[in-house]
């Protein structure tokens, strides 16, 4: 999706800039858990990026339809039904992968005897809260209690919290993720 491209480029640039600073943890300890953690988190983030992009497109498309002001963007965006399906599927995969990434990170921290430090890390706390909130949004969507704009708004809002957690913890002087 070309609609996601600016967000993906921004996240990649941030990753390149943020990886420059190391935090002193020996990453040779339990490298399997570490690489699994990183891969699952990136996979979850990529899927959630697609979910947010489709949610933003859904919101643009629905506002255009409600205002009955059809412009060129209306003709280039997929239908609301197609956007809802893309959003729902990518949200499912993103939440599952992100949850597994958090779980594998906890296993890695336990393997290197850093579990207490990880549980006090602001990035872990914010990511865990965002993950739980995504599960609530997903359960509301699965139960058909909420659809459409409210789910799209919540997806964008929670992703904003995750993005802020990613950026702010780089500057936070505490935590196992400082510098990542």
PDB file of C-alpha atoms in Angstrom:
ATOM      1  CA  UNK A   1       0.000   0.000   0.000  1.00  0.00           C
ATOM      2  CA  UNK A   2       1.516   3.272  -1.048  1.00  0.00           C
ATOM      3  CA  UNK A   3      -0.621   5.019   1.533  1.00  0.00           C
ATOM      4  CA  UNK A   4       1.531   3.415   4.263  1.00  0.00           C
ATOM      5  CA  UNK A   5       4.843   4.339   2.655  1.00  0.00           C
ATOM      6  CA  UNK A   6       5.469   7.677   4.444  1.00  0.00           C
ATOM      7  CA  UNK A   7       4.779   6.101   7.834  1.00  0.00           C
ATOM      8  CA  UNK A   8       7.029   3.120   7.087  1.00  0.00           C
ATOM      9  CA  UNK A   9       9.852   5.392   5.900  1.00  0.00           C
ATOM     10  CA  UNK A  10       9.540   7.503   9.059  1.00  0.00           C
ATOM     11  CA  UNK A  11       9.679   4.425  11.299  1.00  0.00           C
ATOM     12  CA  UNK A  12      12.693   3.047   9.391  1.00  0.00           C
ATOM     13  CA  UNK A  13      14.542   6.363   9.690  1.00  0.00           C
ATOM     14  CA  UNK A  14      13.806   6.470  13.406  1.00  0.00           C
ATOM     15  CA  UNK A  15      15.084   2.910  13.789  1.00  0.00           C
ATOM     16  CA  UNK A  16      18.324   3.815  12.015  1.00  0.00           C
ATOM     17  CA  UNK A  17      18.792   6.904  14.174  1.00  0.00           C
ATOM     18  CA  UNK A  18      17.859   5.203  17.428  1.00  0.00           C
ATOM     19  CA  UNK A  19      19.963   2.054  16.959  1.00  0.00           C
ATOM     20  CA  UNK A  20      23.162   4.106  17.059  1.00  0.00           C
ATOM     21  CA  UNK A  21      23.112   4.234  20.859  1.00  0.00           C
ATOM     22  CA  UNK A  22      23.707   0.939  22.717  1.00  0.00           C
ATOM     23  CA  UNK A  23      22.695   0.220  26.288  1.00  0.00           C
ATOM     24  CA  UNK A  24      25.370  -2.171  27.529  1.00  0.00           C
ATOM     25  CA  UNK A  25      23.408  -5.426  27.714  1.00  0.00           C
ATOM     26  CA  UNK A  26      25.293  -8.426  26.398  1.00  0.00           C
ATOM     27  CA  UNK A  27      23.227  -9.401  23.385  1.00  0.00           C
ATOM     28  CA  UNK A  28      25.075 -12.692  22.931  1.00  0.00           C
ATOM     29  CA  UNK A  29      23.113 -14.145  25.856  1.00  0.00           C
ATOM     30  CA  UNK A  30      20.113 -16.111  24.549  1.00  0.00           C
ATOM     31  CA  UNK A  31      20.299 -14.636  21.030  1.00  0.00           C
ATOM     32  CA  UNK A  32      17.422 -16.850  19.829  1.00  0.00           C
ATOM     33  CA  UNK A  33      14.909 -15.188  22.134  1.00  0.00           C
ATOM     34  CA  UNK A  34      16.273 -11.750  21.277  1.00  0.00           C
ATOM     35  CA  UNK A  35      15.954 -12.236  17.509  1.00  0.00           C
ATOM     36  CA  UNK A  36      12.531 -13.827  17.888  1.00  0.00           C
ATOM     37  CA  UNK A  37      11.464 -10.850  20.023  1.00  0.00           C
ATOM     38  CA  UNK A  38      12.764  -8.316  17.496  1.00  0.00           C
ATOM     39  CA  UNK A  39      11.249 -10.134  14.515  1.00  0.00           C
ATOM     40  CA  UNK A  40       7.823 -10.516  16.112  1.00  0.00           C
ATOM     41  CA  UNK A  41       7.744  -6.902  17.299  1.00  0.00           C
ATOM     42  CA  UNK A  42       8.716  -5.617  13.844  1.00  0.00           C
ATOM     43  CA  UNK A  43       6.183  -7.932  12.195  1.00  0.00           C
ATOM     44  CA  UNK A  44       3.490  -6.739  14.577  1.00  0.00           C
ATOM     45  CA  UNK A  45       4.448  -3.113  14.028  1.00  0.00           C
ATOM     46  CA  UNK A  46       4.368  -3.586  10.245  1.00  0.00           C
ATOM     47  CA  UNK A  47       0.935  -5.161  10.394  1.00  0.00           C
ATOM     48  CA  UNK A  48      -0.334  -2.472  12.754  1.00  0.00           C
ATOM     49  CA  UNK A  49       1.045   0.150  10.353  1.00  0.00           C
ATOM     50  CA  UNK A  50      -1.069  -1.361   7.572  1.00  0.00           C
ATOM     51  CA  UNK A  51      -4.013  -1.422   9.969  1.00  0.00           C
ATOM     52  CA  UNK A  52      -3.568   2.253  10.848  1.00  0.00           C
ATOM     53  CA  UNK A  53      -3.166   3.216   7.192  1.00  0.00           C
ATOM     54  CA  UNK A  54      -6.358   1.408   6.239  1.00  0.00           C
ATOM     55  CA  UNK A  55      -8.113   2.990   9.254  1.00  0.00           C
ATOM     56  CA  UNK A  56      -7.063   6.467   8.122  1.00  0.00           C
ATOM     57  CA  UNK A  57      -8.240   5.695   4.580  1.00  0.00           C
ATOM     58  CA  UNK A  58     -11.518   4.390   6.036  1.00  0.00           C
ATOM     59  CA  UNK A  59     -12.004   7.616   7.985  1.00  0.00           C
ATOM     60  CA  UNK A  60     -11.236   9.744   4.905  1.00  0.00           C
ATOM     61  CA  UNK A  61     -13.575   7.701   2.734  1.00  0.00           C
ATOM     62  CA  UNK A  62     -16.435   7.728   5.251  1.00  0.00           C
ATOM     63  CA  UNK A  63     -16.152  11.486   5.843  1.00  0.00           C
ATOM     64  CA  UNK A  64     -16.259  12.066   2.088  1.00  0.00           C
ATOM     65  CA  UNK A  65     -19.353   9.900   1.775  1.00  0.00           C
ATOM     66  CA  UNK A  66     -21.121  11.585   4.701  1.00  0.00           C
ATOM     67  CA  UNK A  67     -20.388  15.068   3.409  1.00  0.00           C
ATOM     68  CA  UNK A  68     -21.490  13.997  -0.074  1.00  0.00           C
ATOM     69  CA  UNK A  69     -18.473  15.871  -1.379  1.00  0.00           C
ATOM     70  CA  UNK A  70     -16.914  13.340  -3.701  1.00  0.00           C
ATOM     71  CA  UNK A  71     -13.480  14.336  -4.902  1.00  0.00           C
ATOM     72  CA  UNK A  72     -10.623  12.624  -6.694  1.00  0.00           C
ATOM     73  CA  UNK A  73      -9.456  10.882  -3.530  1.00  0.00           C
ATOM     74  CA  UNK A  74     -12.849   9.137  -3.349  1.00  0.00           C
ATOM     75  CA  UNK A  75     -12.238   7.543  -6.721  1.00  0.00           C
ATOM     76  CA  UNK A  76      -8.759   6.279  -5.820  1.00  0.00           C
ATOM     77  CA  UNK A  77      -9.525   4.762  -2.416  1.00  0.00           C
ATOM     78  CA  UNK A  78     -10.997   1.270  -2.040  1.00  0.00           C
ATOM     79  CA  UNK A  79     -14.568   0.824  -0.868  1.00  0.00           C
ATOM     80  CA  UNK A  80     -15.438   1.074   2.822  1.00  0.00           C
ATOM     81  CA  UNK A  81     -16.064  -2.660   2.941  1.00  0.00           C
ATOM     82  CA  UNK A  82     -12.649  -3.454   1.437  1.00  0.00           C
ATOM     83  CA  UNK A  83     -10.928  -1.017   3.813  1.00  0.00           C
ATOM     84  CA  UNK A  84     -12.756  -2.547   6.772  1.00  0.00           C
ATOM     85  CA  UNK A  85     -11.582  -6.037   5.760  1.00  0.00           C
ATOM     86  CA  UNK A  86      -7.966  -4.884   5.323  1.00  0.00           C
ATOM     87  CA  UNK A  87      -8.116  -3.080   8.650  1.00  0.00           C
ATOM     88  CA  UNK A  88      -9.606  -6.054  10.467  1.00  0.00           C
ATOM     89  CA  UNK A  89      -7.187  -8.660   9.070  1.00  0.00           C
ATOM     90  CA  UNK A  90      -4.086  -6.550   9.613  1.00  0.00           C
ATOM     91  CA  UNK A  91      -5.290  -5.648  13.107  1.00  0.00           C
ATOM     92  CA  UNK A  92      -5.661  -9.337  13.977  1.00  0.00           C
ATOM     93  CA  UNK A  93      -2.173 -10.199  12.716  1.00  0.00           C
ATOM     94  CA  UNK A  94      -0.632  -7.105  14.263  1.00  0.00           C
ATOM     95  CA  UNK A  95      -2.082  -7.755  17.704  1.00  0.00           C
ATOM     96  CA  UNK A  96      -1.101 -11.424  17.647  1.00  0.00           C
ATOM     97  CA  UNK A  97       2.460 -10.767  16.452  1.00  0.00           C
ATOM     98  CA  UNK A  98       2.938  -7.839  18.820  1.00  0.00           C
ATOM     99  CA  UNK A  99       1.660  -9.913  21.772  1.00  0.00           C
ATOM    100  CA  UNK A 100       3.981 -12.788  20.879  1.00  0.00           C
ATOM    101  CA  UNK A 101       6.821 -10.265  20.575  1.00  0.00           C
ATOM    102  CA  UNK A 102       6.168  -8.960  24.078  1.00  0.00           C
ATOM    103  CA  UNK A 103       5.974 -12.524  25.403  1.00  0.00           C
ATOM    104  CA  UNK A 104       9.237 -13.556  23.723  1.00  0.00           C
ATOM    105  CA  UNK A 105      10.873 -10.404  25.111  1.00  0.00           C
ATOM    106  CA  UNK A 106       9.834 -11.444  28.599  1.00  0.00           C
ATOM    107  CA  UNK A 107      11.286 -14.932  28.017  1.00  0.00           C
ATOM    108  CA  UNK A 108      14.524 -13.348  26.787  1.00  0.00           C
ATOM    109  CA  UNK A 109      14.682 -11.061  29.820  1.00  0.00           C
ATOM    110  CA  UNK A 110      14.152 -14.042  32.111  1.00  0.00           C
ATOM    111  CA  UNK A 111      16.889 -15.965  30.304  1.00  0.00           C
ATOM    112  CA  UNK A 112      19.427 -13.180  30.923  1.00  0.00           C
ATOM    113  CA  UNK A 113      18.220 -12.496  34.490  1.00  0.00           C
ATOM    114  CA  UNK A 114      16.946  -8.996  33.650  1.00  0.00           C
ATOM    115  CA  UNK A 115      13.211  -9.588  34.178  1.00  0.00           C
ATOM    116  CA  UNK A 116      12.903  -7.136  37.093  1.00  0.00           C
ATOM    117  CA  UNK A 117      14.501  -4.346  35.062  1.00  0.00           C
ATOM    118  CA  UNK A 118      12.325  -5.086  32.048  1.00  0.00           C
ATOM    119  CA  UNK A 119       9.113  -4.908  34.070  1.00  0.00           C
ATOM    120  CA  UNK A 120      10.089  -1.390  35.214  1.00  0.00           C
ATOM    121  CA  UNK A 121      10.977  -0.201  31.711  1.00  0.00           C
ATOM    122  CA  UNK A 122       8.582   2.567  30.514  1.00  0.00           C
ATOM    123  CA  UNK A 123       8.644   1.240  26.958  1.00  0.00           C
ATOM    124  CA  UNK A 124       7.577  -2.222  28.131  1.00  0.00           C
ATOM    125  CA  UNK A 125       4.826  -0.782  30.309  1.00  0.00           C
ATOM    126  CA  UNK A 126       3.449   1.459  27.541  1.00  0.00           C
ATOM    127  CA  UNK A 127       3.725  -1.336  24.962  1.00  0.00           C
ATOM    128  CA  UNK A 128       1.939  -3.756  27.276  1.00  0.00           C
ATOM    129  CA  UNK A 129      -0.868  -1.258  27.935  1.00  0.00           C
ATOM    130  CA  UNK A 130      -1.205  -0.564  24.206  1.00  0.00           C
ATOM    131  CA  UNK A 131      -1.294  -4.300  23.518  1.00  0.00           C
ATOM    132  CA  UNK A 132      -4.037  -4.870  26.100  1.00  0.00           C
ATOM    133  CA  UNK A 133      -5.991  -1.947  24.631  1.00  0.00           C
ATOM    134  CA  UNK A 134      -5.603  -3.404  21.136  1.00  0.00           C
ATOM    135  CA  UNK A 135      -6.991  -6.712  22.448  1.00  0.00           C
ATOM    136  CA  UNK A 136     -10.010  -4.834  23.846  1.00  0.00           C
ATOM    137  CA  UNK A 137     -10.558  -3.075  20.504  1.00  0.00           C
ATOM    138  CA  UNK A 138     -10.171  -6.361  18.665  1.00  0.00           C
ATOM    139  CA  UNK A 139     -12.647  -8.113  20.974  1.00  0.00           C
ATOM    140  CA  UNK A 140     -15.155  -5.299  20.460  1.00  0.00           C
ATOM    141  CA  UNK A 141     -14.716  -5.658  16.718  1.00  0.00           C
ATOM    142  CA  UNK A 142     -15.022  -9.457  16.853  1.00  0.00           C
ATOM    143  CA  UNK A 143     -18.160  -9.296  18.961  1.00  0.00           C
ATOM    144  CA  UNK A 144     -19.687  -6.906  16.412  1.00  0.00           C
ATOM    145  CA  UNK A 145     -20.426  -4.391  19.183  1.00  0.00           C
ATOM    146  CA  UNK A 146     -18.384  -1.762  17.373  1.00  0.00           C
ATOM    147  CA  UNK A 147     -17.515  -1.321  13.743  1.00  0.00           C
ATOM    148  CA  UNK A 148     -16.428   1.404  11.446  1.00  0.00           C
ATOM    149  CA  UNK A 149     -15.293   4.796  12.610  1.00  0.00           C
ATOM    150  CA  UNK A 150     -15.008   4.124  16.351  1.00  0.00           C
ATOM    151  CA  UNK A 151     -12.740   1.116  15.791  1.00  0.00           C
ATOM    152  CA  UNK A 152     -10.728   3.073  13.195  1.00  0.00           C
ATOM    153  CA  UNK A 153     -10.270   6.020  15.565  1.00  0.00           C
ATOM    154  CA  UNK A 154      -9.178   3.732  18.406  1.00  0.00           C
ATOM    155  CA  UNK A 155      -6.677   1.946  16.170  1.00  0.00           C
ATOM    156  CA  UNK A 156      -5.092   5.252  15.162  1.00  0.00           C
ATOM    157  CA  UNK A 157      -5.057   6.522  18.758  1.00  0.00           C
ATOM    158  CA  UNK A 158      -3.421   3.374  20.177  1.00  0.00           C
ATOM    159  CA  UNK A 159      -0.829   3.350  17.396  1.00  0.00           C
ATOM    160  CA  UNK A 160      -0.046   6.960  18.305  1.00  0.00           C
ATOM    161  CA  UNK A 161       0.624   5.841  21.890  1.00  0.00           C
ATOM    162  CA  UNK A 162       2.930   3.087  20.621  1.00  0.00           C
ATOM    163  CA  UNK A 163       4.758   5.533  18.374  1.00  0.00           C
ATOM    164  CA  UNK A 164       5.184   8.006  21.227  1.00  0.00           C
ATOM    165  CA  UNK A 165       6.487   5.164  23.419  1.00  0.00           C
ATOM    166  CA  UNK A 166       9.014   4.281  20.717  1.00  0.00           C
ATOM    167  CA  UNK A 167      10.294   7.832  20.370  1.00  0.00           C
ATOM    168  CA  UNK A 168      10.202   9.005  23.990  1.00  0.00           C
ATOM    169  CA  UNK A 169      11.936   6.000  25.506  1.00  0.00           C
ATOM    170  CA  UNK A 170      14.957   6.760  23.373  1.00  0.00           C
ATOM    171  CA  UNK A 171      15.454   9.853  25.486  1.00  0.00           C
ATOM    172  CA  UNK A 172      14.391   8.210  28.747  1.00  0.00           C
ATOM    173  CA  UNK A 173      17.457   7.612  30.937  1.00  0.00           C
ATOM    174  CA  UNK A 174      16.130   4.383  32.494  1.00  0.00           C
ATOM    175  CA  UNK A 175      15.090   0.991  31.232  1.00  0.00           C
ATOM    176  CA  UNK A 176      16.518  -1.910  29.303  1.00  0.00           C
ATOM    177  CA  UNK A 177      15.328  -0.436  25.972  1.00  0.00           C
ATOM    178  CA  UNK A 178      17.205   2.843  26.302  1.00  0.00           C
ATOM    179  CA  UNK A 179      18.996   3.394  23.028  1.00  0.00           C
ATOM    180  CA  UNK A 180      16.737   1.063  21.040  1.00  0.00           C
TER     181      UNK A 180
END
